[in-house]
XYZ file of C-alpha atoms in Angstrom:
736
model
C -30.352 -12.107 -66.838
C -32.012 -10.800 -69.743
C -34.193 -12.540 -72.255
C -34.440 -10.716 -75.395
C -36.903 -11.706 -77.894
C -38.868 -9.531 -80.017
C -42.828 -9.793 -79.713
C -43.944 -8.434 -83.113
C -48.147 -8.313 -82.730
C -50.874 -6.895 -83.487
C -50.800 -4.794 -86.907
C -54.344 -3.833 -88.201
C -54.106 -1.364 -91.616
C -57.155 0.462 -90.118
C -59.098 2.616 -93.488
C -62.555 4.549 -92.140
C -63.940 0.978 -90.971
C -61.803 -1.728 -88.817
C -61.102 -4.763 -90.454
C -60.202 -6.489 -87.979
C -62.541 -8.548 -84.933
C -62.429 -6.594 -81.807
C -62.505 -3.656 -83.696
C -65.979 -1.431 -84.514
C -66.656 2.648 -85.290
C -69.183 3.561 -82.536
C -70.692 6.303 -84.014
C -70.721 7.959 -87.030
C -68.243 11.094 -86.511
C -65.168 12.308 -88.010
C -63.019 9.683 -85.633
C -62.969 6.311 -86.237
C -62.306 3.812 -82.502
C -60.506 1.171 -82.362
C -61.868 -0.875 -79.722
C -59.296 -4.562 -78.728
C -59.462 -7.692 -76.116
C -59.594 -10.647 -78.514
C -56.861 -12.222 -77.267
C -57.509 -15.980 -75.971
C -55.280 -17.568 -73.218
C -56.471 -20.636 -71.828
C -56.917 -20.330 -67.726
C -54.151 -22.329 -66.457
C -52.547 -23.020 -69.649
C -49.873 -19.802 -69.102
C -46.720 -20.764 -67.504
C -46.255 -18.979 -64.604
C -43.764 -15.732 -64.381
C -41.458 -14.823 -61.041
C -44.082 -12.384 -58.748
C -42.154 -9.224 -59.898
C -40.936 -9.150 -63.258
C -39.485 -6.031 -65.879
C -40.554 -5.063 -69.334
C -40.302 -2.355 -72.433
C -43.301 -1.941 -74.075
C -42.960 -0.217 -77.237
C -45.923 0.771 -79.022
C -45.555 1.136 -83.337
C -48.515 3.131 -84.835
C -47.190 3.813 -88.857
C -49.592 6.336 -90.083
C -50.215 6.762 -94.042
C -50.099 10.522 -95.667
C -52.677 12.598 -95.395
C -53.652 15.852 -97.254
C -55.917 17.369 -94.315
C -55.315 17.761 -90.639
C -55.367 14.493 -88.078
C -55.470 13.177 -85.295
C -54.349 9.619 -83.544
C -55.618 8.961 -80.266
C -54.076 5.911 -77.170
C -55.174 5.412 -74.015
C -51.440 4.382 -71.923
C -51.037 2.552 -68.662
C -50.330 4.748 -65.471
C -49.260 4.040 -62.258
C -51.545 2.117 -59.766
C -49.534 -0.249 -56.751
C -49.516 -3.246 -58.869
C -47.718 -1.884 -61.981
C -44.825 1.198 -61.760
C -44.182 2.987 -65.016
C -40.304 3.616 -64.339
C -40.117 4.908 -67.452
C -42.151 6.970 -70.636
C -40.033 7.557 -74.049
C -42.145 9.108 -77.269
C -41.043 10.318 -80.880
C -43.065 11.216 -83.172
C -41.653 13.955 -85.796
C -43.702 16.412 -87.691
C -46.130 15.457 -84.559
C -47.348 17.959 -81.578
C -48.060 15.582 -78.950
C -49.942 16.194 -75.672
C -50.765 13.692 -72.179
C -54.423 14.703 -70.541
C -55.491 12.531 -67.172
C -59.159 11.699 -66.846
C -59.938 10.077 -64.038
C -57.893 6.676 -63.875
C -57.297 6.861 -67.689
C -54.324 8.328 -69.275
C -54.723 9.462 -73.190
C -51.914 10.210 -75.251
C -52.868 12.480 -78.426
C -50.667 13.625 -81.348
C -51.867 16.281 -84.065
C -50.624 17.285 -86.984
C -52.391 19.729 -89.907
C -50.910 17.458 -93.211
C -48.861 14.862 -91.765
C -46.161 12.900 -94.113
C -46.274 8.944 -94.045
C -43.965 8.172 -90.602
C -44.392 6.452 -87.503
C -45.446 6.940 -84.336
C -43.479 5.305 -80.802
C -44.586 5.679 -77.465
C -41.613 3.302 -75.966
C -42.387 2.634 -72.053
C -40.058 0.405 -69.004
C -42.585 -0.748 -66.859
C -42.214 -2.867 -63.336
C -45.278 -5.256 -62.560
C -45.827 -7.389 -59.240
C -47.903 -9.907 -58.342
C -50.949 -8.680 -56.619
C -54.129 -10.323 -54.301
C -57.029 -8.474 -53.488
C -59.265 -10.610 -50.558
C -62.336 -10.854 -51.355
C -64.549 -10.009 -48.047
C -66.861 -12.109 -46.905
C -69.044 -9.185 -45.510
C -72.821 -8.974 -46.720
C -73.533 -6.977 -50.422
C -75.651 -4.238 -49.461
C -72.791 -3.360 -46.433
C -69.624 -2.427 -49.534
C -69.095 1.182 -49.587
C -69.986 2.820 -53.210
C -66.372 3.913 -54.398
C -64.931 7.051 -54.426
C -66.080 7.938 -58.387
C -69.982 6.968 -56.847
C -72.582 4.846 -58.218
C -70.872 4.997 -61.949
C -69.357 2.244 -61.863
C -73.528 0.491 -61.528
C -74.789 2.362 -64.580
C -75.544 0.132 -67.656
C -73.358 1.103 -70.887
C -74.332 0.307 -74.965
C -72.125 -2.188 -74.701
C -72.932 -3.418 -71.111
C -77.027 -4.113 -71.133
C -76.744 -4.464 -66.992
C -80.558 -3.082 -66.462
C -82.005 -5.554 -69.109
C -84.630 -7.181 -67.053
C -83.152 -10.595 -68.874
C -80.389 -9.804 -67.081
C -81.221 -9.266 -63.947
C -83.368 -12.395 -63.734
C -79.976 -14.232 -65.363
C -77.749 -12.525 -62.703
C -80.642 -13.944 -59.572
C -80.790 -17.580 -60.885
C -76.830 -18.009 -61.138
C -76.503 -15.938 -57.510
C -79.514 -17.550 -55.993
C -79.800 -17.427 -52.108
C -76.108 -15.794 -51.283
C -76.175 -12.661 -49.963
C -72.731 -12.172 -49.095
C -70.194 -10.765 -51.189
C -67.316 -13.245 -51.756
C -70.233 -15.573 -52.926
C -71.811 -13.489 -55.247
C -68.341 -12.726 -57.112
C -67.513 -16.177 -56.894
C -70.804 -17.426 -58.417
C -70.794 -15.073 -61.180
C -67.157 -14.955 -62.051
C -67.572 -19.111 -62.311
C -70.734 -19.006 -64.283
C -68.450 -16.264 -67.113
C -65.059 -18.493 -66.940
C -67.112 -21.383 -68.004
C -68.173 -19.773 -70.973
C -66.372 -21.462 -74.628
C -64.277 -19.066 -77.154
C -66.476 -17.261 -79.864
C -66.871 -19.134 -83.451
C -64.961 -17.624 -86.804
C -65.660 -14.802 -87.259
C -66.533 -14.041 -83.924
C -69.553 -11.671 -84.334
C -71.002 -9.046 -81.736
C -68.714 -8.878 -78.005
C -71.370 -6.884 -76.132
C -72.848 -7.764 -72.869
C -76.695 -9.240 -74.731
C -75.369 -11.234 -77.155
C -71.881 -13.714 -75.277
C -74.908 -14.454 -72.333
C -76.934 -15.609 -75.059
C -74.566 -17.549 -76.271
C -72.332 -18.605 -73.643
C -69.222 -17.916 -75.969
C -67.462 -14.764 -76.458
C -63.471 -13.460 -76.372
C -61.665 -11.935 -73.517
C -63.676 -8.494 -74.327
C -66.753 -10.283 -74.725
C -66.508 -12.222 -71.976
C -65.393 -9.319 -69.473
C -68.453 -7.456 -70.340
C -70.531 -10.526 -70.264
C -68.950 -10.647 -66.202
C -69.221 -6.432 -65.330
C -72.796 -6.565 -66.456
C -74.044 -9.530 -64.491
C -71.909 -8.432 -61.478
C -73.858 -4.569 -62.069
C -77.495 -5.996 -62.501
C -76.386 -8.267 -58.572
C -75.728 -4.481 -57.029
C -71.720 -5.245 -57.169
C -69.574 -1.711 -58.806
C -67.828 -3.170 -61.324
C -65.708 -1.621 -64.112
C -63.643 -3.180 -67.056
C -60.089 -3.124 -68.004
C -58.267 -3.460 -71.012
C -54.617 -4.167 -71.056
C -51.865 -6.361 -72.358
C -50.552 -10.021 -71.729
C -46.922 -10.410 -71.661
C -46.129 -13.698 -72.112
C -43.760 -15.023 -74.626
C -45.349 -15.394 -77.635
C -44.415 -15.507 -81.079
C -47.407 -13.540 -82.235
C -49.610 -11.540 -80.556
C -52.890 -10.871 -82.134
C -54.331 -8.460 -79.466
C -54.835 -6.996 -76.716
C -56.973 -8.853 -73.545
C -59.614 -7.906 -70.975
C -60.144 -8.771 -67.875
C -63.076 -7.389 -64.923
C -61.845 -5.799 -61.528
C -65.007 -5.545 -58.700
C -64.683 -2.788 -55.514
C -64.290 -4.592 -52.754
C -65.139 -2.012 -50.894
C -61.036 -1.003 -50.356
C -59.825 -1.609 -53.526
C -60.652 -2.822 -56.424
C -60.440 -6.513 -57.240
C -59.059 -8.302 -60.243
C -61.583 -11.252 -61.818
C -59.910 -12.574 -65.108
C -62.711 -15.088 -66.049
C -61.178 -16.333 -69.202
C -57.342 -16.727 -67.314
C -59.211 -17.800 -64.472
C -57.562 -15.270 -61.853
C -60.297 -14.810 -59.398
C -58.756 -11.863 -56.914
C -54.981 -12.165 -57.890
C -53.466 -11.365 -62.021
C -49.548 -12.861 -62.686
C -46.902 -10.314 -63.216
C -47.465 -10.465 -66.837
C -50.484 -8.508 -67.001
C -50.445 -4.615 -67.881
C -53.312 -2.564 -67.309
C -53.854 -0.121 -70.709
C -57.080 1.789 -69.259
C -60.407 1.102 -67.024
C -63.369 0.986 -69.010
C -64.990 0.167 -71.799
C -63.309 2.550 -73.471
C -61.910 2.228 -77.477
C -57.532 1.559 -77.222
C -57.446 3.945 -80.612
C -59.259 6.821 -82.053
C -58.092 8.106 -85.157
C -59.420 10.169 -87.702
C -62.065 9.216 -89.967
C -60.030 8.176 -93.362
C -56.883 7.695 -91.912
C -54.770 4.921 -92.635
C -52.992 3.362 -90.128
C -51.521 0.541 -88.640
C -50.105 -0.110 -85.066
C -48.801 -3.173 -83.242
C -46.764 -3.687 -79.685
C -42.983 -5.101 -79.310
C -42.630 -6.681 -75.444
C -39.144 -7.228 -73.993
C -38.839 -8.953 -70.643
C -35.750 -6.693 -69.105
C -33.876 -6.138 -66.026
C -34.442 -3.834 -63.242
C -31.330 -1.379 -64.332
C -32.450 -1.597 -67.716
C -35.743 -0.194 -66.938
C -34.962 1.867 -63.685
C -32.129 3.729 -65.225
C -34.011 4.087 -68.634
C -30.709 2.437 -70.235
C -31.232 1.269 -73.617
C -30.507 -1.922 -74.602
C -29.371 -1.142 -78.857
C -28.554 1.916 -79.965
C -31.656 3.694 -81.605
C -31.504 6.730 -84.431
C -34.270 7.506 -82.450
C -32.999 8.448 -79.777
C -32.494 12.283 -80.153
C -36.222 12.932 -80.859
C -37.322 10.845 -77.140
C -39.351 12.244 -74.380
C -38.248 10.769 -70.524
C -41.028 11.507 -67.876
C -41.440 10.441 -64.603
C -44.892 8.020 -64.276
C -47.645 8.887 -61.585
C -47.554 12.515 -63.110
C -51.353 13.208 -62.580
C -52.003 17.245 -63.347
C -48.802 17.032 -65.484
C -49.415 18.153 -69.443
C -47.480 17.270 -71.881
C -46.819 18.712 -75.247
C -44.317 18.307 -77.888
C -43.042 18.883 -81.784
C -40.273 16.992 -83.034
C -38.571 17.228 -86.505
C -37.639 14.846 -88.682
C -33.405 16.932 -88.732
C -33.818 18.903 -85.411
C -31.102 21.409 -85.611
C -31.501 21.756 -81.537
C -33.432 20.283 -78.692
C -35.173 22.085 -76.183
C -37.233 20.918 -72.828
C -39.602 23.487 -71.010
C -40.831 23.375 -67.778
C -42.892 25.198 -65.940
C -45.556 25.089 -63.462
C -48.081 27.464 -64.734
C -51.320 26.866 -66.703
C -49.976 28.420 -69.927
C -52.817 28.837 -73.188
C -53.378 26.686 -75.780
C -52.133 30.217 -78.164
C -49.556 30.304 -76.807
C -48.390 26.543 -76.292
C -49.078 26.272 -80.580
C -47.106 29.396 -81.104
C -44.738 27.497 -79.296
C -44.360 24.004 -80.580
C -45.050 26.091 -84.582
C -42.216 28.285 -84.110
C -40.179 25.220 -83.062
C -40.948 22.890 -85.625
C -41.112 25.946 -88.447
C -36.723 26.370 -86.407
C -36.764 22.324 -86.804
C -36.231 22.125 -83.091
C -37.524 19.509 -81.164
C -39.955 20.577 -78.414
C -40.758 18.701 -75.191
C -43.036 21.380 -72.751
C -43.879 19.907 -69.400
C -47.310 21.891 -67.486
C -47.953 21.436 -64.059
C -48.900 23.691 -61.199
C -48.169 22.955 -57.349
C -49.560 24.414 -54.311
C -46.773 24.321 -52.222
C -43.197 25.169 -52.762
C -41.641 22.187 -50.898
C -44.021 19.940 -53.302
C -43.309 21.683 -56.379
C -39.118 21.237 -54.763
C -39.538 17.629 -54.758
C -41.591 17.233 -57.896
C -39.721 18.784 -60.012
C -36.579 17.344 -59.238
C -38.261 13.834 -59.494
C -39.359 14.816 -63.279
C -35.796 16.641 -63.838
C -34.076 13.095 -62.944
C -36.672 11.130 -65.146
C -35.922 13.395 -67.572
C -31.746 12.707 -68.133
C -31.592 11.252 -71.281
C -33.387 14.142 -73.107
C -31.995 16.528 -70.377
C -28.200 15.590 -70.865
C -28.643 16.101 -75.331
C -30.599 19.146 -74.944
C -28.791 21.987 -75.976
C -31.422 24.670 -73.934
C -33.616 23.946 -70.794
C -35.747 26.326 -70.020
C -37.489 25.768 -66.411
C -40.059 28.686 -64.906
C -41.295 28.858 -61.533
C -42.872 30.263 -58.770
C -39.615 31.085 -57.124
C -35.945 29.060 -56.424
C -38.359 25.469 -57.074
C -36.313 25.449 -60.490
C -32.755 26.126 -59.528
C -32.637 23.491 -56.987
C -34.321 20.906 -58.948
C -31.308 20.905 -61.453
C -28.580 20.508 -58.757
C -30.112 17.750 -58.199
C -28.343 16.725 -61.621
C -25.300 17.766 -59.613
C -25.360 14.632 -57.071
C -25.726 12.396 -59.870
C -22.298 13.610 -61.024
C -24.190 15.097 -63.820
C -22.600 18.209 -66.566
C -23.881 19.858 -69.232
C -21.242 21.448 -71.731
C -23.260 21.824 -74.638
C -26.498 23.462 -73.057
C -27.089 26.925 -71.496
C -29.835 26.331 -69.026
C -32.868 29.579 -67.825
C -34.045 29.842 -64.812
C -36.974 31.866 -63.422
C -38.010 32.567 -60.571
C -39.084 34.879 -57.976
C -35.580 35.546 -56.401
C -33.545 38.265 -54.128
C -30.217 39.273 -56.161
C -27.906 37.877 -53.842
C -29.575 34.039 -53.482
C -29.742 34.383 -57.903
C -25.908 35.456 -57.962
C -25.109 32.380 -55.191
C -27.828 29.749 -56.649
C -26.758 31.004 -60.242
C -22.872 30.737 -59.280
C -23.166 27.515 -58.031
C -25.512 25.744 -60.542
C -22.945 27.235 -63.334
C -20.015 25.571 -60.938
C -21.587 22.073 -60.502
C -23.606 21.839 -63.986
C -20.793 23.709 -65.794
C -23.331 24.797 -68.837
C -21.938 27.277 -71.440
C -24.896 29.650 -69.816
C -26.319 30.377 -66.922
C -29.973 32.732 -67.125
C -31.456 33.237 -63.848
C -34.586 35.452 -64.459
C -35.131 37.334 -60.658
C -39.103 37.391 -61.331
C -41.675 34.822 -62.051
C -42.339 35.197 -65.952
C -44.687 33.835 -68.493
C -43.004 30.881 -70.653
C -43.742 33.280 -73.704
C -40.955 35.491 -73.234
C -38.624 32.959 -72.009
C -39.170 30.904 -74.679
C -38.523 33.868 -77.305
C -35.330 34.747 -75.210
C -34.352 31.308 -75.933
C -35.424 30.628 -79.400
C -33.155 33.352 -80.230
C -30.384 32.090 -78.495
C -30.718 28.677 -80.222
C -31.609 29.818 -83.759
C -29.468 33.687 -84.379
C -26.503 33.363 -81.913
C -27.718 36.066 -79.684
C -25.975 36.711 -76.376
C -28.988 35.356 -73.419
C -28.346 39.179 -71.695
C -29.028 41.039 -75.167
C -32.043 38.928 -76.069
C -33.200 39.749 -72.290
C -33.117 43.160 -72.216
C -34.660 43.232 -75.642
C -37.664 41.629 -73.695
C -37.708 43.700 -70.703
C -36.319 41.098 -68.940
C -34.214 41.464 -65.378
C -32.110 38.393 -66.036
C -28.961 37.761 -64.271
C -26.053 36.039 -66.587
C -23.426 33.817 -65.723
C -20.788 32.670 -67.208
C -16.890 32.975 -68.928
C -18.749 36.543 -69.795
C -21.080 36.766 -67.202
C -21.297 37.972 -63.564
C -18.980 36.770 -60.599
C -19.640 35.815 -57.526
C -17.525 37.787 -55.097
C -14.370 36.820 -54.041
C -15.134 36.669 -50.440
C -18.396 34.476 -50.942
C -16.367 31.523 -53.198
C -14.981 29.388 -50.211
C -19.139 29.725 -49.711
C -20.094 28.918 -52.956
C -17.058 25.271 -52.863
C -18.700 24.603 -49.486
C -22.845 24.056 -50.904
C -20.486 22.448 -53.364
C -19.379 19.573 -51.987
C -22.598 19.319 -49.789
C -24.742 18.433 -53.275
C -21.858 16.765 -54.705
C -22.422 14.217 -51.086
C -26.421 13.799 -52.016
C -26.792 16.321 -49.468
C -30.527 17.232 -50.912
C -30.352 21.560 -50.229
C -34.500 22.007 -50.028
C -33.971 19.580 -47.210
C -30.785 21.284 -45.692
C -33.152 24.582 -45.971
C -36.161 23.668 -43.804
C -32.820 22.549 -41.028
C -31.152 26.215 -42.038
C -35.029 28.606 -41.863
C -35.752 26.957 -38.492
C -34.068 29.513 -36.635
C -35.627 32.558 -38.219
C -38.636 31.524 -37.855
C -38.274 30.257 -33.471
C -36.925 34.225 -33.908
C -40.370 35.610 -35.589
C -42.183 33.882 -32.527
C -39.879 35.345 -29.788
C -40.642 38.266 -30.825
C -44.184 38.039 -31.780
C -44.719 37.069 -28.190
C -41.918 39.163 -26.190
C -42.390 42.393 -27.816
C -46.190 42.056 -29.123
C -47.423 40.063 -26.642
C -49.223 36.790 -28.707
C -49.799 34.388 -26.704
C -50.013 31.001 -27.637
C -49.800 27.087 -26.681
C -45.731 26.878 -26.369
C -43.386 27.893 -28.079
C -42.305 25.025 -30.932
C -45.967 24.439 -31.229
C -45.910 27.556 -33.945
C -42.216 26.684 -35.164
C -43.513 23.623 -35.906
C -46.831 24.285 -37.411
C -45.094 27.125 -39.888
C -42.867 23.878 -41.207
C -45.977 21.615 -41.878
C -47.321 25.333 -43.596
C -44.524 25.322 -45.585
C -44.391 21.661 -46.737
C -48.012 21.357 -47.942
C -48.811 25.166 -48.370
C -51.311 27.653 -46.380
C -54.333 26.763 -47.271
C -54.318 22.735 -47.158
C -51.990 23.126 -43.980
C -54.384 25.731 -42.129
C -57.357 23.522 -43.312
C -55.297 20.025 -41.768
C -54.854 22.102 -38.509
C -58.113 22.980 -38.102
C -59.834 19.536 -38.866
C -56.957 17.542 -36.220
C -57.689 20.117 -33.719
C -61.609 19.916 -34.370
C -61.903 16.677 -34.242
C -59.299 16.598 -30.978
C -60.949 18.622 -29.241
C -64.610 16.932 -29.423
C -62.790 13.591 -28.663
C -60.831 15.136 -25.524
C -64.426 16.072 -24.523
C -65.523 12.331 -24.902
C -62.682 11.492 -22.747
C -63.601 13.223 -19.750
C -65.930 10.939 -18.836
C -63.450 8.506 -18.278
C -61.355 9.698 -15.888
C -58.239 8.247 -17.612
C -54.471 9.923 -16.754
C -52.607 12.991 -19.168
C -50.368 9.879 -20.371
C -53.277 8.069 -21.499
C -55.351 10.416 -22.799
C -52.585 11.902 -24.526
C -51.898 8.510 -26.394
C -55.526 8.567 -27.457
C -55.319 11.951 -29.529
C -52.354 11.117 -30.750
C -53.773 7.518 -32.287
C -56.831 10.139 -33.361
C -54.287 12.302 -35.451
C -52.544 9.703 -36.480
C -55.658 8.274 -37.781
C -57.101 11.914 -39.216
C -53.416 12.146 -41.199
C -53.825 8.804 -42.495
C -57.387 9.564 -43.847
C -56.109 12.768 -45.221
C -53.175 11.385 -46.970
C -55.944 8.703 -48.550
C -57.973 11.747 -49.211
C -54.803 13.274 -51.500
C -54.310 9.885 -53.345
C -57.537 9.634 -54.473
C -58.083 13.474 -55.641
C -54.124 13.885 -56.632
C -53.931 16.621 -54.151
C -49.987 16.131 -53.771
C -49.873 18.634 -50.126
C -51.569 16.072 -48.453
C -49.415 13.226 -49.429
C -46.277 15.360 -47.418
C -47.956 15.857 -44.070
C -45.018 15.224 -41.465
C -44.745 13.180 -38.039
C -43.819 16.388 -35.811
C -46.937 18.400 -37.076
C -48.553 15.464 -35.646
C -47.529 15.448 -32.326
C -47.579 18.590 -31.831
C -50.994 19.356 -33.289
C -51.660 16.399 -30.514
C -49.919 18.236 -27.330
C -52.190 21.539 -29.030
C -55.440 19.311 -28.625
C -54.217 18.545 -25.014
C -53.337 21.846 -24.414
C -56.624 23.448 -25.340
C -58.433 21.250 -22.585
C -55.795 22.617 -20.326
C -56.709 26.373 -21.279
C -60.700 25.587 -21.389
C -60.408 23.652 -17.358
C -57.794 26.979 -15.939
C -59.317 29.964 -18.258
C -63.080 28.844 -20.176
C -63.443 27.999 -23.299
C -63.600 31.175 -24.776
C -59.314 31.627 -23.582
C -58.645 27.774 -24.809
C -60.574 28.958 -28.232
C -58.100 32.124 -28.097
C -55.427 30.598 -27.876
C -55.267 28.623 -30.617
C -56.732 30.606 -33.184
C -53.117 32.772 -31.791
C -51.289 29.384 -32.318
C -53.025 29.380 -36.053
C -52.488 32.826 -36.924
C -48.698 33.539 -35.200
C -48.201 30.387 -37.638
C -49.335 31.468 -40.929
C -47.696 34.535 -40.300
C -44.865 33.205 -39.864
C -44.622 31.214 -43.128
C -46.266 34.155 -45.424
C -42.793 35.798 -43.361
C -40.394 33.087 -44.824
C -42.183 32.600 -48.137
C -42.899 36.092 -49.767
C -39.753 36.851 -48.225
C -37.670 34.808 -49.899
C -36.353 33.329 -46.704
C -35.456 30.133 -48.197
C -33.144 31.005 -50.565
C -31.769 34.240 -48.487
C -30.294 31.798 -45.932
C -28.342 29.184 -48.563
C -27.091 32.624 -50.484
C -26.371 33.933 -46.253
C -26.633 31.310 -44.185
C -24.718 33.742 -41.348
C -28.252 34.783 -40.881
C -28.681 32.471 -38.404
C -26.015 34.442 -36.592
C -27.450 37.377 -36.565
C -31.318 35.314 -34.956
C -28.953 34.716 -32.446
C -28.279 38.516 -31.853
C -32.004 38.884 -32.215
C -33.177 36.635 -29.483
C -30.276 38.239 -26.920
C -31.866 41.257 -27.221
C -35.263 40.544 -27.310
C -34.474 38.417 -24.573
C -33.984 41.494 -21.945
C -36.486 43.105 -23.207
C -38.775 44.550 -19.766
C -40.715 47.100 -21.775
C -44.415 46.556 -22.031
C -45.542 44.402 -24.889
C -47.692 45.998 -27.986
C -50.563 44.760 -27.102
C -50.873 45.651 -23.300
C -50.278 48.887 -24.353
C -54.359 48.797 -25.725
C -55.334 47.161 -22.107
C -53.886 49.758 -20.415
C -55.242 52.418 -23.021
C -58.762 50.754 -22.207
C -58.343 51.217 -18.564
C -56.740 55.325 -18.533
C -60.099 56.298 -20.559
C -61.907 53.802 -18.408
C -61.021 55.892 -15.075
C -60.826 59.488 -16.887
């Protein structure tokens, strides 16, 4: 059931110097920083909501007109496991927009040369679950530091954890306690007993609050962080919103997170939550940072509207009421680390463009694209990111397209620039949802052969029914593609003519475009039926490419004479490289096999049976791959998040094969076989990836029959292997 309660909160007018409690100018510069966190909630007084809830939160910033360049920045929430940001939508006519992520924080920034008075809206849908973290009872000295190191122990300007008085106070509170849970609980209880601040509240730095034993949520959070750090506990401040149903909300709230050795445990001394947060807490940022920064002297007021809603309304991005602003909305996937978002909006757009690129776009090119879009009264959104693996690129781009569905439906032109056919496959994911784009033109760039381009482009045109589809068969920079698209939108120039003007080899499909040969149309209809049935083509491609890789391995072993650990080892490891990328896949192989060989040598002393040894090796490989996945999650390395179970089993078998070869033929021969297996897997990956075979098997699945013929011919090979010629040549030279 929907709860339609609108909360108008936190309207603050700032003219160079903040005018509300909890706001301050940190230093004299060309920017004003607004700190919040003065909301008070009596411990235990808030009504508990269900353990899982869905919310729509809208931040509204009203900016006064300015005759000089203006900049507005705001910290925004990210998904962290407890909260999942399912939808973001930006409305900012006349402003250039971009997002950058630094560590655990996401900052949005809007810039304008001379903005008129207007409103910036940042709307998001969020799912929050109540979550608790166990507070360990281990000795404090044994708790390891967080991935960021000892940064969360360092003092700050407003968190004076290194002050001798704070250190002495922490020691007095902790007493003889040595265990982590005892230390954290005693400091938490001490700060939780503080009283609310007087009116006016006065400074809210840690030292002042600890001295007065009074403070708002921001002040008490700083005080608790200072005490925890002084006692040797890694801790950080969190700023966010409490999503209670309140008539008026004057400010955001602050609480604390303490590192337990494996996770960050929440501590809220104001709400009296120890190790747990209800599903009404939305974290906006970590560390002691200003929520909003803006050009000094710029008139600004801001506020939050919060509405509890339903799962369907948030996850599907549906709007509960019509909005005239929806045409200028930008929606994108949550948790998109490394993705840069740039946007330009106009008050009365004549067209809307979405550009997605898996390449780094220079700042000058970005400025030119957004400037030309604004001058031509075009709403333009540019999403850029880099991906190491084709498979990861395909999966991520498909998710990005799906989460931008409301915007893409309204776009007059969708441009996707990738290194290969991943852009086409991502757009084909729209057909699984029954989406059609009759009022749009689609431009996709990426390295593809002409047969693959013709088949995939025809499939895209058949399923989405856009006005035109232009496939650029080489990886191209975004700027010339944008110029071609802009001329088509503004001047109505045909895409084929504009492509020739910019020397772009484009295959244009449409009513007057290049037709697919009649004898290929049954295959086109077959692929269309498969896509409509919900089968993802990238997954099907992996299945179709498997016989090709197997044939390459057969030729290498039978004709060339390369010796490896079996037949399936190189095949499956090659598939692993396709999902992770060559370099990360090679690193994973070397780490797992290297550690496995060392463990296998250690197990020899136990004299275990082969089955037991193999089971232990599988356990080791599982632990290592789990660790690599965790490392990828911490460092934001996407390819490490898609490690497969099949390469894991094969690598465990490679380890056992290494040991068997070592016992039979010696260590040198075992290392040679391991190296051959790795090099052949790398060669298979390069051949499949560089030759564009993944796209080709979709255009010509009869290639699979060709592999059968190749294997029949190679299977009858009775000649000397190529590598044996070298051995015989050496023997001949020795005899002569």
